[in-house]
Each structure stands twice: as structure tokens, then as C-alpha cells.
CSV table of C-alpha atoms in Angstrom, one decimal:
chain,number,residue,atom,x,y,z
N,1,UNK,CA,-14.1,-13.3,-20.0
N,2,UNK,CA,-12.7,-10.8,-17.6
N,3,UNK,CA,-14.5,-12.0,-14.7
N,4,UNK,CA,-12.3,-15.4,-15.2
N,5,UNK,CA,-9.3,-13.2,-15.3
N,6,UNK,CA,-10.0,-11.6,-12.1
N,7,UNK,CA,-10.8,-15.0,-10.6
N,8,UNK,CA,-7.6,-16.3,-11.5
N,9,UNK,CA,-5.8,-13.1,-9.7
N,10,UNK,CA,-8.0,-13.8,-6.8
N,11,UNK,CA,-6.9,-17.3,-6.3
N,12,UNK,CA,-3.3,-16.7,-7.3
N,13,UNK,CA,-3.0,-14.4,-4.3
N,14,UNK,CA,-5.7,-16.0,-2.1
N,15,UNK,CA,-7.5,-12.7,-2.0
N,16,UNK,CA,-11.1,-14.1,-1.2
N,17,UNK,CA,-11.9,-17.1,0.9
N,18,UNK,CA,-15.3,-18.6,1.5
N,19,UNK,CA,-17.1,-17.0,4.0
N,20,UNK,CA,-15.4,-13.6,3.7
N,21,UNK,CA,-17.4,-10.5,4.2
N,22,UNK,CA,-15.9,-7.7,2.0
N,23,UNK,CA,-16.3,-3.7,1.9
N,24,UNK,CA,-16.1,-2.8,-1.9
N,25,UNK,CA,-14.9,0.7,-2.2
N,26,UNK,CA,-16.8,2.2,-5.3
N,27,UNK,CA,-16.4,5.7,-6.8
N,28,UNK,CA,-18.6,5.0,-9.8
N,29,UNK,CA,-15.8,5.3,-12.2
N,30,UNK,CA,-14.9,2.4,-14.7
N,31,UNK,CA,-12.3,0.5,-12.3
N,32,UNK,CA,-14.5,0.3,-9.3
N,33,UNK,CA,-17.7,-0.4,-11.2
N,34,UNK,CA,-15.8,-3.1,-12.9
N,35,UNK,CA,-14.7,-4.4,-9.8
N,36,UNK,CA,-18.1,-4.4,-8.4
N,37,UNK,CA,-19.7,-6.2,-11.2
N,38,UNK,CA,-17.1,-8.7,-11.7
N,39,UNK,CA,-17.3,-9.8,-8.0
N,40,UNK,CA,-21.2,-9.9,-8.2
N,41,UNK,CA,-20.9,-12.0,-11.2
N,42,UNK,CA,-18.3,-14.3,-9.6
N,43,UNK,CA,-20.6,-14.5,-6.6
N,44,UNK,CA,-23.9,-15.3,-8.6
N,45,UNK,CA,-22.3,-17.7,-10.5
N,46,UNK,CA,-21.2,-19.6,-7.4
N,47,UNK,CA,-17.5,-19.2,-8.3
N,48,UNK,CA,-16.9,-17.4,-5.1
N,49,UNK,CA,-18.7,-17.7,-1.8
N,50,UNK,CA,-18.5,-14.4,0.1
N,51,UNK,CA,-20.8,-11.2,1.2
N,52,UNK,CA,-20.1,-7.8,0.3
N,53,UNK,CA,-21.2,-4.3,0.9
N,54,UNK,CA,-20.3,-1.0,-0.8
N,55,UNK,CA,-18.6,2.2,0.5
N,56,UNK,CA,-18.8,5.3,-1.5
N,57,UNK,CA,-17.7,8.6,-0.7
N,58,UNK,CA,-19.0,12.1,-1.9
N,59,UNK,CA,-16.0,14.4,-1.7
N,60,UNK,CA,-17.9,17.5,-2.3
N,61,UNK,CA,-15.4,18.7,-4.8
N,62,UNK,CA,-16.9,18.3,-8.2
N,63,UNK,CA,-20.2,19.5,-9.5
N,64,UNK,CA,-21.1,16.0,-10.6
N,65,UNK,CA,-20.5,14.3,-7.3
N,66,UNK,CA,-24.2,14.3,-6.5
N,67,UNK,CA,-24.7,12.4,-9.8
N,68,UNK,CA,-21.8,9.9,-9.2
N,69,UNK,CA,-23.4,9.2,-5.7
N,70,UNK,CA,-26.9,8.7,-7.3
N,71,UNK,CA,-25.4,6.5,-9.8
N,72,UNK,CA,-23.5,4.1,-7.4
N,73,UNK,CA,-26.6,4.1,-5.1
N,74,UNK,CA,-29.0,2.9,-8.1
N,75,UNK,CA,-26.5,0.5,-9.1
N,76,UNK,CA,-26.2,-1.0,-5.6
N,77,UNK,CA,-29.8,-1.1,-5.5
N,78,UNK,CA,-30.4,-2.9,-8.8
N,79,UNK,CA,-28.3,-5.8,-7.8
N,80,UNK,CA,-29.4,-5.8,-4.2
N,81,UNK,CA,-26.2,-4.8,-2.7
N,82,UNK,CA,-26.0,-2.6,0.6
N,83,UNK,CA,-24.6,0.8,0.1
N,84,UNK,CA,-23.0,3.1,2.6
N,85,UNK,CA,-22.4,6.6,1.5
N,86,UNK,CA,-20.4,9.5,3.2
N,87,UNK,CA,-20.5,13.2,2.5
N,88,UNK,CA,-17.3,14.9,3.3
N,89,UNK,CA,-16.1,18.5,2.7
N,90,UNK,CA,-12.5,17.5,1.7
N,91,UNK,CA,-11.5,21.1,1.1
N,92,UNK,CA,-12.6,22.3,4.4
N,93,UNK,CA,-11.0,19.4,6.2
N,94,UNK,CA,-7.6,20.0,4.1
N,95,UNK,CA,-7.6,23.6,5.3
N,96,UNK,CA,-8.2,22.4,9.1
N,97,UNK,CA,-5.6,19.8,8.8
N,98,UNK,CA,-3.2,21.8,6.8
N,99,UNK,CA,-2.6,19.1,4.2
N,100,UNK,CA,-3.3,18.8,0.5
N,101,UNK,CA,-6.6,17.7,-1.2
N,102,UNK,CA,-5.0,14.3,-2.3
N,103,UNK,CA,-3.8,13.4,1.1
N,104,UNK,CA,-6.7,14.6,3.0
N,105,UNK,CA,-9.2,12.7,0.6
N,106,UNK,CA,-7.0,9.6,1.1
N,107,UNK,CA,-7.0,9.8,4.8
N,108,UNK,CA,-10.8,10.3,4.9
N,109,UNK,CA,-11.6,7.4,2.5
N,110,UNK,CA,-9.7,4.9,4.2
N,111,UNK,CA,-10.9,6.1,7.7
N,112,UNK,CA,-14.6,5.6,6.3
N,113,UNK,CA,-13.6,2.2,4.8
N,114,UNK,CA,-12.4,1.1,8.1
N,115,UNK,CA,-15.7,2.3,9.7
N,116,UNK,CA,-17.9,0.6,7.4
N,117,UNK,CA,-15.7,-2.7,7.9
N,118,UNK,CA,-16.3,-2.4,11.6
N,119,UNK,CA,-19.9,-1.6,11.3
N,120,UNK,CA,-20.7,-4.7,9.0
N,121,UNK,CA,-18.2,-7.1,10.6
N,122,UNK,CA,-16.6,-7.5,7.5
N,123,UNK,CA,-13.0,-8.7,7.3
N,124,UNK,CA,-11.6,-7.5,4.0
N,125,UNK,CA,-11.7,-4.1,2.0
N,126,UNK,CA,-11.4,-4.4,-1.8
N,127,UNK,CA,-9.9,-1.5,-3.7
N,128,UNK,CA,-10.0,-1.0,-7.5
N,129,UNK,CA,-6.2,-0.5,-8.3
N,130,UNK,CA,-5.4,-2.0,-11.7
N,131,UNK,CA,-2.1,-2.9,-13.5
N,132,UNK,CA,-1.8,0.7,-15.1
N,133,UNK,CA,-2.3,2.3,-11.4
N,134,UNK,CA,0.6,0.0,-10.4
N,135,UNK,CA,2.9,1.2,-13.3
N,136,UNK,CA,2.2,4.8,-12.3
N,137,UNK,CA,3.0,4.2,-8.7
N,138,UNK,CA,6.4,2.6,-9.6
N,139,UNK,CA,7.3,5.4,-11.8
N,140,UNK,CA,6.3,7.9,-9.3
N,141,UNK,CA,8.7,6.0,-6.8
N,142,UNK,CA,11.5,6.0,-9.4
N,143,UNK,CA,11.3,9.8,-9.8
N,144,UNK,CA,11.3,10.2,-6.0
N,145,UNK,CA,14.5,8.2,-5.9
N,146,UNK,CA,12.9,5.0,-4.2
N,147,UNK,CA,14.9,1.9,-3.5
N,148,UNK,CA,13.9,-1.6,-4.4
N,149,UNK,CA,10.8,-1.4,-2.3
N,150,UNK,CA,9.4,1.2,-4.6
N,151,UNK,CA,9.8,-0.8,-7.8
N,152,UNK,CA,7.5,-3.6,-6.5
N,153,UNK,CA,4.6,-1.1,-6.7
N,154,UNK,CA,1.2,-1.9,-5.3
N,155,UNK,CA,0.8,-5.3,-3.5
N,156,UNK,CA,-2.2,-7.4,-4.5
N,157,UNK,CA,-2.9,-8.0,-0.9
N,158,UNK,CA,-1.8,-5.8,2.1
N,159,UNK,CA,-3.2,-7.0,5.3
N,160,UNK,CA,-7.1,-6.6,5.2
N,161,UNK,CA,-6.8,-4.6,2.0
N,162,UNK,CA,-7.2,-6.6,-1.5
N,163,UNK,CA,-7.0,-5.6,-5.1
N,164,UNK,CA,-8.5,-8.2,-7.4
N,165,UNK,CA,-7.9,-5.9,-10.6
N,166,UNK,CA,-4.2,-5.5,-10.0
N,167,UNK,CA,-3.3,-7.8,-12.9
N,168,UNK,CA,-6.2,-6.2,-15.2
N,169,UNK,CA,-5.2,-3.3,-17.7
N,170,UNK,CA,-7.2,-0.1,-17.9
N,171,UNK,CA,-7.9,-0.9,-21.5
N,172,UNK,CA,-9.5,-4.3,-20.4
N,173,UNK,CA,-11.7,-2.4,-17.7
N,174,UNK,CA,-12.9,0.1,-20.3
N,175,UNK,CA,-13.7,-2.7,-22.9
N,176,UNK,CA,-15.5,-4.5,-20.1
N,177,UNK,CA,-17.7,-1.5,-19.2
N,178,UNK,CA,-18.5,-1.0,-23.0
N,179,UNK,CA,-19.4,-4.6,-23.4
N,180,UNK,CA,-21.6,-4.8,-20.4
N,181,UNK,CA,-23.0,-1.4,-20.9
N,182,UNK,CA,-22.1,-0.3,-17.4
N,183,UNK,CA,-22.0,3.4,-18.1
N,184,UNK,CA,-19.6,4.4,-15.4
N,185,UNK,CA,-19.1,7.8,-14.2
N,186,UNK,CA,-16.1,9.9,-15.4
N,187,UNK,CA,-13.9,11.9,-12.9
N,188,UNK,CA,-13.0,15.1,-15.0
N,189,UNK,CA,-10.2,15.7,-12.5
N,190,UNK,CA,-8.3,12.7,-13.9
N,191,UNK,CA,-7.4,15.2,-16.8
N,192,UNK,CA,-6.1,17.8,-14.5
N,193,UNK,CA,-2.3,17.5,-14.9
N,194,UNK,CA,-1.5,19.8,-11.6
N,195,UNK,CA,-1.3,16.4,-9.9
N,196,UNK,CA,2.0,14.4,-10.4
N,197,UNK,CA,0.0,10.9,-11.0
N,198,UNK,CA,-2.1,12.6,-13.8
N,199,UNK,CA,1.1,14.0,-15.4
N,200,UNK,CA,2.5,10.4,-15.4
N,201,UNK,CA,-0.7,9.1,-16.7
N,202,UNK,CA,-1.6,11.5,-19.4
N,203,UNK,CA,1.8,12.8,-20.5
N,204,UNK,CA,4.8,10.4,-19.5
N,205,UNK,CA,3.2,7.1,-20.2
N,206,UNK,CA,1.9,8.0,-23.5
N,207,UNK,CA,5.1,9.6,-24.4
N,208,UNK,CA,7.1,6.4,-23.6
N,209,UNK,CA,4.6,4.4,-25.3
N,210,UNK,CA,4.7,6.5,-28.7
N,211,UNK,CA,8.6,7.2,-28.8
N,212,UNK,CA,10.3,4.2,-26.6
N,213,UNK,CA,8.2,1.1,-25.9
N,214,UNK,CA,4.6,0.6,-26.8
N,215,UNK,CA,4.5,-2.2,-24.2
N,216,UNK,CA,5.7,0.1,-21.3
N,217,UNK,CA,2.8,-1.2,-19.0
N,218,UNK,CA,3.6,-4.7,-19.3
N,219,UNK,CA,7.4,-4.2,-19.3
N,220,UNK,CA,7.2,-2.3,-16.0
N,221,UNK,CA,4.6,-5.0,-14.5
N,222,UNK,CA,7.3,-7.7,-15.3
N,223,UNK,CA,10.0,-5.4,-13.5
N,224,UNK,CA,7.5,-5.2,-10.5
N,225,UNK,CA,7.1,-8.7,-10.5
N,226,UNK,CA,10.8,-9.8,-10.7
N,227,UNK,CA,11.4,-7.0,-7.9
N,228,UNK,CA,9.0,-8.7,-5.6
N,229,UNK,CA,10.6,-12.1,-6.1
N,230,UNK,CA,13.9,-10.7,-5.3
N,231,UNK,CA,12.7,-8.8,-2.1
N,232,UNK,CA,11.2,-12.1,-0.9
N,233,UNK,CA,14.7,-13.5,-1.0
N,234,UNK,CA,16.3,-10.5,0.9
N,235,UNK,CA,13.6,-10.4,3.4
N,236,UNK,CA,14.4,-14.3,4.2
N,237,UNK,CA,18.2,-13.3,4.2
N,238,UNK,CA,17.7,-10.4,6.6
N,239,UNK,CA,15.8,-12.3,9.0
N,240,UNK,CA,18.5,-15.2,9.0
N,241,UNK,CA,21.3,-12.7,9.5
N,242,UNK,CA,19.4,-10.8,12.2
N,243,UNK,CA,18.7,-14.1,14.2
N,244,UNK,CA,22.5,-15.0,13.8
N,245,UNK,CA,23.8,-11.7,15.3
N,246,UNK,CA,21.3,-11.2,18.0
N,247,UNK,CA,22.5,-11.1,21.5
N,248,UNK,CA,19.7,-9.6,23.5
N,249,UNK,CA,16.0,-8.7,22.6
N,250,UNK,CA,14.3,-6.9,25.5
N,251,UNK,CA,11.1,-5.1,24.6
N,252,UNK,CA,7.3,-5.8,24.7
N,253,UNK,CA,6.0,-7.5,21.7
N,254,UNK,CA,2.9,-5.5,21.7
N,255,UNK,CA,4.8,-2.2,21.6
N,256,UNK,CA,4.0,-1.3,25.2
N,257,UNK,CA,7.1,0.2,27.2
N,258,UNK,CA,8.5,-2.0,29.9
N,259,UNK,CA,8.8,0.1,33.0
N,260,UNK,CA,11.4,-2.0,34.6
N,261,UNK,CA,14.0,-2.2,31.7
N,262,UNK,CA,15.0,-0.3,28.7
N,263,UNK,CA,13.5,-1.5,25.5
N,264,UNK,CA,16.4,-2.4,23.4
N,265,UNK,CA,18.2,-4.8,20.9
N,266,UNK,CA,21.6,-5.8,21.2
N,267,UNK,CA,23.5,-7.2,18.0
N,268,UNK,CA,26.9,-8.6,17.5
N,269,UNK,CA,29.0,-5.8,16.0
N,270,UNK,CA,31.5,-8.3,14.3
N,271,UNK,CA,29.0,-10.2,12.7
N,272,UNK,CA,27.0,-7.2,11.6
N,273,UNK,CA,30.2,-5.7,9.9
N,274,UNK,CA,30.8,-9.1,8.1
N,275,UNK,CA,27.5,-8.6,6.2
N,276,UNK,CA,27.1,-7.0,2.8
N,277,UNK,CA,25.8,-3.4,2.8
N,278,UNK,CA,22.4,-4.5,1.4
N,279,UNK,CA,21.8,-6.7,4.4
N,280,UNK,CA,23.3,-4.3,6.9
N,281,UNK,CA,20.8,-1.7,5.9
N,282,UNK,CA,17.9,-4.1,6.1
N,283,UNK,CA,19.0,-5.6,9.5
N,284,UNK,CA,18.9,-2.2,10.9
N,285,UNK,CA,15.6,-1.4,9.6
N,286,UNK,CA,14.3,-5.0,10.7
N,287,UNK,CA,15.7,-4.2,14.2
N,288,UNK,CA,13.8,-0.6,14.5
N,289,UNK,CA,10.7,-2.2,13.2
N,290,UNK,CA,10.8,-5.0,15.9
N,291,UNK,CA,11.1,-2.2,18.6
N,292,UNK,CA,8.6,0.4,17.1
N,293,UNK,CA,6.3,-1.7,15.1
N,294,UNK,CA,7.2,0.5,12.0
N,295,UNK,CA,10.1,2.5,10.6
N,296,UNK,CA,8.2,5.8,10.4
N,297,UNK,CA,10.7,8.8,10.5
N,298,UNK,CA,13.7,6.8,9.7
N,299,UNK,CA,15.4,8.1,6.4
N,300,UNK,CA,18.0,6.8,4.1
N,301,UNK,CA,20.6,9.2,5.7
N,302,UNK,CA,19.9,7.8,9.2
N,303,UNK,CA,20.5,4.3,8.0
N,304,UNK,CA,23.7,5.3,6.3
N,305,UNK,CA,24.9,7.0,9.4
N,306,UNK,CA,24.2,4.2,11.7
N,307,UNK,CA,26.1,1.7,9.0
N,308,UNK,CA,29.1,4.2,9.0
N,309,UNK,CA,29.1,4.3,12.9
N,310,UNK,CA,29.1,0.5,13.1
N,311,UNK,CA,31.7,-0.1,10.2
N,312,UNK,CA,34.1,2.6,12.3
N,313,UNK,CA,34.0,0.2,14.9
N,314,UNK,CA,34.7,3.0,17.6
N,315,UNK,CA,33.4,2.2,21.1
N,316,UNK,CA,31.3,4.4,23.2
N,317,UNK,CA,29.8,6.4,20.2
N,318,UNK,CA,26.3,6.8,19.5
N,319,UNK,CA,23.5,8.4,17.3
N,320,UNK,CA,20.2,9.6,17.9
N,321,UNK,CA,18.3,9.7,14.6
N,322,UNK,CA,15.1,11.0,16.4
N,323,UNK,CA,14.0,11.6,19.9
N,324,UNK,CA,12.9,8.3,20.4
N,325,UNK,CA,15.6,6.0,19.0
N,326,UNK,CA,19.4,5.7,20.1
N,327,UNK,CA,21.8,3.6,18.5
N,328,UNK,CA,25.0,2.9,20.5
N,329,UNK,CA,28.4,1.1,19.9
N,330,UNK,CA,29.4,-0.4,23.2
N,331,UNK,CA,31.7,-3.4,24.2
N,332,UNK,CA,31.9,-4.8,20.6
N,333,UNK,CA,28.1,-4.7,20.2
N,334,UNK,CA,25.3,-2.7,18.5
N,335,UNK,CA,22.9,-1.5,21.0
N,336,UNK,CA,19.4,-0.2,19.5
N,337,UNK,CA,17.4,1.6,22.1
N,338,UNK,CA,13.8,2.7,22.2
N,339,UNK,CA,13.8,5.9,24.3
N,340,UNK,CA,10.9,6.8,26.5
């Protein structure tokens, strides 16, 4: 049964623990309705002990949006699950924010999920990404020129966000809906190949299946799993190398500026230059993340320029990849500063 397969994924990644309270994101489509129904069945059969509520968004983009909303509301009512609904004008918001519809919709969705989480004192948010979504994401990342990080795809758990269907295929989901007579709603925008993801879903993957590899979803899923294992090893090695070359750390751990001293990290230049390039890149990103709490605005070319500066080993040189970051080579050290 699909419920048991999903339970196996939940236990494998420790997605749900006893006493959790979960916001389940439900659009009314096959994926999210399968997620909701499976979680409900697992809860009712006492295989999992948790509470849940549902969050649904009417994006105001489709003629059938109101029907979708009613379907989700009635489904939740039938299984006695509290349902929160947001009416949003995504098109209007996209114009105001000067963003694309997809990006605007995503921002509004996740903001709503966070609000419902806070309102209901929930600790997790369940999203219905499946293994096909993961493969589509990886192909998109490859097309964009992503590094190893892009090959790992969508994580089963990312902070408070959990994805119990991440190891479940779209075929299995559709079969489950038919078997259980769930009659999910269908979003016709999934057929619109103006969107990159839809092109990959509707054109690229079917072509690869027919002409190159009928098991492409399973193959790329395997690649994703291998990459995740390799990245875990690289993360351990990066932290180990960073700790070996650290000379000074002077910054607030909660990312609040220290008024008395500059926020900075100082690394041993010789030890840095003795590392392989793969570790050098990751150490720089690790240090920047330590200083800022993220690496936003830092591009591949910035990292390459910093490494070139370090490898040239010329003193009293510096780079400013952006207005808040300065990297200096000084007295046989690398000084990474967070500017005010």
C-alpha cells in the first residue's frame, strides 16, 4: 500500500515525530490530496501520532480556482480536518512587486504557510513534492549550469518543511487516487509549456523516456541519492579544513554587528593554498555563511576571483564582491570582513 511506502520514507528521514503538529499544503491536485489522505490514514490507523491542519490558496488565476477551493474545503470537512483558505490576487501582486507569476505565487504561498504555522502553533509544514518533481528540478538545475548542489535536488526535509512523497512517483500517486476514488482536481496550467518546468515535464522527460532511457526518473533519482552522500562527505571535509586553517573569528553568532570590532574571519593563507580547489571553494562559502548567515549574492565568479587572489599569494591585495563583503590578503593570511 502507498501509505506504507510513505511511512517508510517518513521514518527513513525522521519527518514526523510523536506530538508533531503539521500544516499540510493542499492545492486539491493529485499530489497534495494523496499526501493529505495518506497522512490521515496513517494517523487514523495509529501508525503515526500527530495533529494536522490544512492550508489552501486560491490564487485567483484560473476559472476553476473556486471549484478547487470548494473541493479542498469539503474534503477536509469530511475527514474533520481544520482548513485555512487564502484568497490572493497573484497577478496584481506580481505587477506590484515587479516579479513573475511563478515567483510571486511561491512567495505568497510560503508566507501563508508560515502564518498558519504560527497561528496554529504547528512545528512543521508538509509539502507534496514527489520523485518526479525532484527529477524535474535536477534537470532544470543542470540546464542552468548548477554544480553538485543542484544535482541533489529537493531535500526530504529542509528545516520545518517536510516532503513525505519525495520517494513516491507521479504514476503511483495517480494510481492511488484512482484506487481510493479521491477524484482530485486538475490544474490545466500544468499543460502550458510556456513555463520551464512544464517543458521539462511534458516534453523533455517523455522524449528521454521514449528515445534514450525509459527509466530516467529512477536513474536521476539514483544520481540524486549518490550526490547527497558525496556532498555530506564534502561538508565534513570542508568544516574540518576550515577549523584547521582558522586563525581568528570575530563576529556575532546571531548576525548582529559588533560595534567595537569589525566582523571578520582570518584564515591561514598557506594552509588554504595547500587544499584542493573543491575544498577551497567550499571553505570560502563556509566562511561567508558564518559571517552573514547565508551566501546570497555570491556568484561562482566571485569565488573564483577570491581563490585566484589567494593562490597568487600577493600581499596587501583585496576584493569587494559586494558592498558588504571585503576579502584581503595580508601578512600571509586571508581576512574575510563583513562591512557595515
